[in-house]
XYZ file of C-alpha atoms in Angstrom:
293
model
C 33.685 -22.837 -75.415
C 35.722 -19.882 -74.104
C 35.414 -16.656 -76.020
C 38.648 -15.666 -77.749
C 39.603 -12.035 -77.150
C 40.412 -9.855 -80.113
C 43.679 -7.940 -80.015
C 42.985 -4.353 -79.026
C 39.588 -4.998 -77.456
C 39.167 -3.383 -74.041
C 36.196 -2.641 -71.758
C 34.809 0.189 -73.916
C 32.058 1.377 -71.587
C 34.341 1.877 -68.582
C 36.923 3.809 -70.582
C 34.375 5.922 -72.497
C 32.467 6.859 -69.320
C 35.685 7.866 -67.517
C 36.903 9.910 -70.471
C 33.482 11.524 -70.944
C 33.336 12.690 -67.313
C 36.891 14.001 -67.544
C 36.271 15.881 -70.793
C 32.955 17.273 -69.544
C 34.678 18.748 -66.477
C 37.406 20.241 -68.659
C 34.784 21.679 -71.018
C 32.784 23.077 -68.096
C 35.868 24.909 -66.826
C 36.489 26.210 -70.339
C 32.879 27.397 -70.635
C 33.083 29.193 -67.275
C 36.296 30.871 -68.408
C 34.706 32.033 -71.682
C 31.670 33.403 -69.854
C 33.849 35.173 -67.290
C 35.930 36.719 -70.084
C 32.808 37.859 -71.969
C 31.256 39.258 -68.777
C 34.418 41.230 -68.053
C 34.399 42.525 -71.638
C 30.772 43.664 -71.355
C 31.450 45.383 -68.037
C 34.414 47.232 -69.499
C 32.505 48.274 -72.616
C 29.693 49.735 -70.523
C 31.910 51.885 -68.341
C 31.390 55.498 -69.377
C 33.547 58.568 -69.023
C 31.458 61.678 -68.388
C 32.736 64.747 -70.227
C 31.084 67.807 -68.622
C 30.927 70.882 -70.851
C 31.191 74.534 -70.007
C 28.000 76.553 -69.999
C 26.790 78.703 -72.889
C 28.631 76.792 -75.631
C 27.273 77.339 -79.125
C 25.930 74.504 -81.250
C 28.954 74.850 -83.530
C 31.308 74.483 -80.572
C 29.405 71.451 -79.264
C 29.678 69.838 -82.687
C 33.404 70.646 -82.816
C 34.002 68.992 -79.423
C 32.036 65.944 -80.591
C 34.261 65.587 -83.668
C 37.383 65.854 -81.492
C 36.060 63.176 -79.136
C 35.136 60.605 -81.804
C 38.579 61.000 -83.375
C 40.289 59.787 -80.192
C 41.784 56.264 -80.467
C 40.328 55.134 -77.129
C 36.668 55.722 -78.112
C 34.651 52.502 -78.526
C 32.926 51.905 -81.875
C 30.021 49.514 -82.409
C 28.910 48.778 -85.949
C 31.014 51.745 -87.155
C 29.172 54.063 -84.772
C 31.134 55.946 -82.074
C 29.756 55.359 -78.571
C 29.605 59.069 -77.726
C 26.244 60.463 -76.634
C 25.152 63.983 -75.776
C 23.017 64.562 -72.665
C 21.617 68.032 -72.084
C 21.617 69.451 -68.590
C 17.806 69.350 -68.602
C 17.824 65.607 -69.260
C 20.645 65.171 -66.718
C 18.577 67.021 -64.107
C 15.566 64.789 -64.773
C 17.718 61.661 -64.449
C 19.245 62.995 -61.218
C 15.819 63.566 -59.669
C 14.584 60.101 -60.723
C 17.685 58.279 -59.441
C 18.241 60.196 -56.191
C 14.651 61.007 -55.316
C 15.739 64.535 -54.372
C 14.506 67.640 -56.156
C 17.204 70.317 -56.219
C 14.603 72.849 -57.374
C 13.239 73.071 -53.826
C 16.517 74.721 -52.798
C 17.764 76.350 -55.991
C 14.539 77.094 -57.777
C 14.640 76.701 -61.544
C 18.387 77.409 -61.691
C 19.893 74.198 -63.069
C 23.381 73.661 -61.566
C 24.235 70.755 -63.874
C 26.214 70.837 -67.121
C 25.622 69.519 -70.591
C 27.787 66.466 -71.101
C 29.008 63.802 -73.470
C 29.133 60.189 -72.272
C 32.056 58.342 -73.849
C 32.477 54.566 -73.827
C 36.076 53.373 -73.805
C 37.707 50.422 -75.581
C 38.462 47.625 -73.161
C 42.216 47.742 -73.794
C 42.214 51.204 -72.188
C 40.390 49.922 -69.120
C 43.183 50.475 -66.598
C 43.572 53.102 -63.912
C 46.673 54.587 -65.578
C 45.037 54.826 -69.024
C 41.834 56.360 -67.676
C 43.760 58.978 -65.725
C 45.662 59.853 -68.900
C 42.376 60.061 -70.849
C 40.916 62.339 -68.163
C 43.937 64.662 -68.331
C 43.931 64.698 -72.140
C 40.227 65.501 -72.456
C 40.260 68.244 -69.822
C 42.769 70.155 -71.976
C 40.203 70.515 -74.783
C 38.727 74.010 -74.952
C 35.087 74.000 -73.854
C 35.325 71.003 -71.505
C 34.660 71.830 -67.864
C 35.527 68.486 -66.212
C 35.989 64.772 -66.954
C 34.865 62.117 -64.468
C 34.585 58.340 -64.168
C 34.022 55.891 -61.306
C 37.628 55.308 -60.227
C 36.965 52.856 -57.379
C 34.773 50.750 -59.659
C 37.515 50.477 -62.286
C 40.098 49.353 -59.717
C 37.674 46.851 -58.186
C 36.704 45.333 -61.549
C 40.339 44.895 -62.605
C 41.264 43.270 -59.283
C 38.299 40.907 -59.363
C 38.933 39.912 -62.988
C 42.554 39.057 -62.151
C 41.432 36.985 -59.161
C 38.838 35.113 -61.222
C 41.342 34.263 -63.968
C 43.942 33.149 -61.388
C 41.481 30.916 -59.518
C 40.140 29.373 -62.732
C 43.660 28.774 -64.072
C 44.811 27.029 -60.888
C 41.611 24.986 -60.734
C 41.851 23.921 -64.391
C 45.522 22.894 -64.067
C 44.835 20.929 -60.881
C 41.764 19.308 -62.413
C 43.653 18.424 -65.591
C 46.459 16.816 -63.570
C 44.009 14.699 -61.555
C 42.013 13.734 -64.644
C 45.115 12.607 -66.564
C 46.103 10.323 -63.666
C 42.588 8.866 -63.310
C 42.098 8.293 -67.044
C 45.561 6.782 -67.354
C 44.813 4.346 -64.502
C 41.412 3.491 -66.002
C 42.929 2.594 -69.372
C 45.760 0.716 -67.659
C 43.199 -1.407 -65.794
C 41.216 -1.916 -68.990
C 44.331 -3.308 -70.696
C 45.263 -5.481 -67.726
C 43.151 -8.400 -68.993
C 45.051 -8.376 -72.288
C 48.564 -8.505 -70.878
C 48.999 -12.211 -71.650
C 47.621 -11.773 -75.170
C 50.242 -9.058 -75.716
C 52.910 -11.464 -74.417
C 51.675 -14.230 -76.724
C 51.939 -11.937 -79.728
C 55.510 -11.099 -78.775
C 56.390 -14.807 -78.529
C 55.146 -15.505 -82.067
C 57.332 -12.705 -83.443
C 54.919 -9.780 -83.743
C 56.646 -6.382 -83.647
C 55.808 -3.858 -80.974
C 54.338 -1.528 -83.591
C 52.016 -4.282 -84.856
C 50.834 -5.095 -81.320
C 50.473 -1.450 -80.353
C 48.465 -0.321 -83.410
C 45.000 -1.814 -82.644
C 45.157 -0.607 -79.041
C 46.108 2.944 -80.065
C 43.399 3.054 -82.771
C 40.848 1.870 -80.208
C 42.088 4.477 -77.726
C 41.709 7.254 -80.317
C 38.180 6.085 -81.134
C 37.257 5.933 -77.443
C 38.613 9.446 -76.916
C 36.703 10.789 -79.934
C 33.416 9.186 -78.839
C 33.911 10.506 -75.305
C 34.590 13.963 -76.735
C 31.349 13.954 -78.735
C 29.320 12.805 -75.721
C 30.965 15.405 -73.446
C 30.346 18.193 -75.991
C 26.698 17.159 -76.326
C 26.228 17.283 -72.551
C 27.980 20.652 -72.418
C 25.761 22.146 -75.150
C 22.608 20.817 -73.449
C 23.731 22.281 -70.108
C 24.475 25.619 -71.761
C 21.067 25.822 -73.454
C 19.237 24.931 -70.234
C 21.218 27.607 -68.366
C 20.416 30.210 -71.068
C 16.702 29.463 -70.740
C 16.732 29.517 -66.929
C 19.048 32.483 -66.268
C 17.973 35.843 -67.656
C 20.681 37.771 -69.500
C 23.025 34.783 -69.844
C 22.434 34.790 -73.598
C 24.533 37.985 -73.783
C 27.587 35.971 -72.719
C 27.267 33.412 -75.502
C 29.855 33.509 -78.299
C 29.280 30.883 -80.967
C 32.756 31.158 -82.510
C 34.446 30.683 -79.108
C 32.093 27.791 -78.317
C 33.072 26.034 -81.559
C 36.746 26.448 -80.672
C 36.057 24.974 -77.218
C 34.235 21.993 -78.749
C 37.105 21.423 -81.186
C 39.569 21.620 -78.293
C 37.607 19.037 -76.274
C 37.556 16.623 -79.233
C 41.307 17.036 -79.752
C 42.065 16.649 -76.036
C 39.846 13.559 -75.836
C 41.579 11.923 -78.797
C 45.042 12.776 -77.462
C 44.211 11.517 -73.963
C 42.918 8.239 -75.390
C 45.946 7.762 -77.653
C 48.660 8.795 -75.186
C 47.223 6.919 -72.190
C 46.726 3.772 -74.276
C 50.212 4.070 -75.790
C 51.805 4.436 -72.360
C 49.894 1.473 -70.901
C 50.670 -0.819 -73.834
C 54.360 0.134 -73.683
C 54.417 -0.822 -70.013
C 53.086 -4.322 -70.725
C 55.406 -4.716 -73.712
C 58.411 -4.185 -71.431
C 57.309 -6.489 -68.593
C 58.803 -9.949 -68.219
C 56.636 -13.060 -67.880
C 57.146 -13.159 -64.108
C 56.155 -9.493 -63.792
C 52.975 -10.101 -65.787
C 51.777 -12.434 -63.040
């Protein structure tokens, strides 16, 4: 006895696997984008402006300059603490000798040519060449400050590379999304192909298009939701393996952003299942009997 097909039933495994692969690739691109954004944020937050002080400043004057610095709107705060640190010229000299391997004392004796300084971390919204130049000019006008310096070439290079990364990822994601929509749409269309005559039979007995369409669309939404859950699970597993294998990657993890990405994947999966199914069913609803063959 031939098995009677139920209205709305389609090859679930084929559709779910196709949707899962598509959503996993979309989620992977989203995860790479989040990590790239977080990495750029960390790089920007760790760029320091060196504020070199004039010699022979009193403790009161040093404290006064510190208060002026922390009041500036561009100074980065972490946990309500201004990221402004004082480094004495003795400590600076020790760091210089350790990093360069050269001892200036062989030439200059005990005369320390370095200056006391404050290192100032800048908010990432000020991380542009124009803003940093303005900050440099503004700080050098403060009485008691000898010079302000930062790594200019590094700032320009970071900004250029970040722009390139975002552009490449955006183009790749859009191209990938376009290809995935076509592939998923064709997969669902093929899955519904075997039910084209059942759809026609329902039309002949007087069923409305909405009645015929409903079980297919509900099944498409369910397939998209299941695919979304599977894709998110694979993405989380991949992320945890990468965190364990790659040192320092844990610093790039943002749980709130990850939850938003997971929610987005579930929504996209459901929408892709519903819209692709709706479009395919509409196509068969409009075909004549001759065209169905």
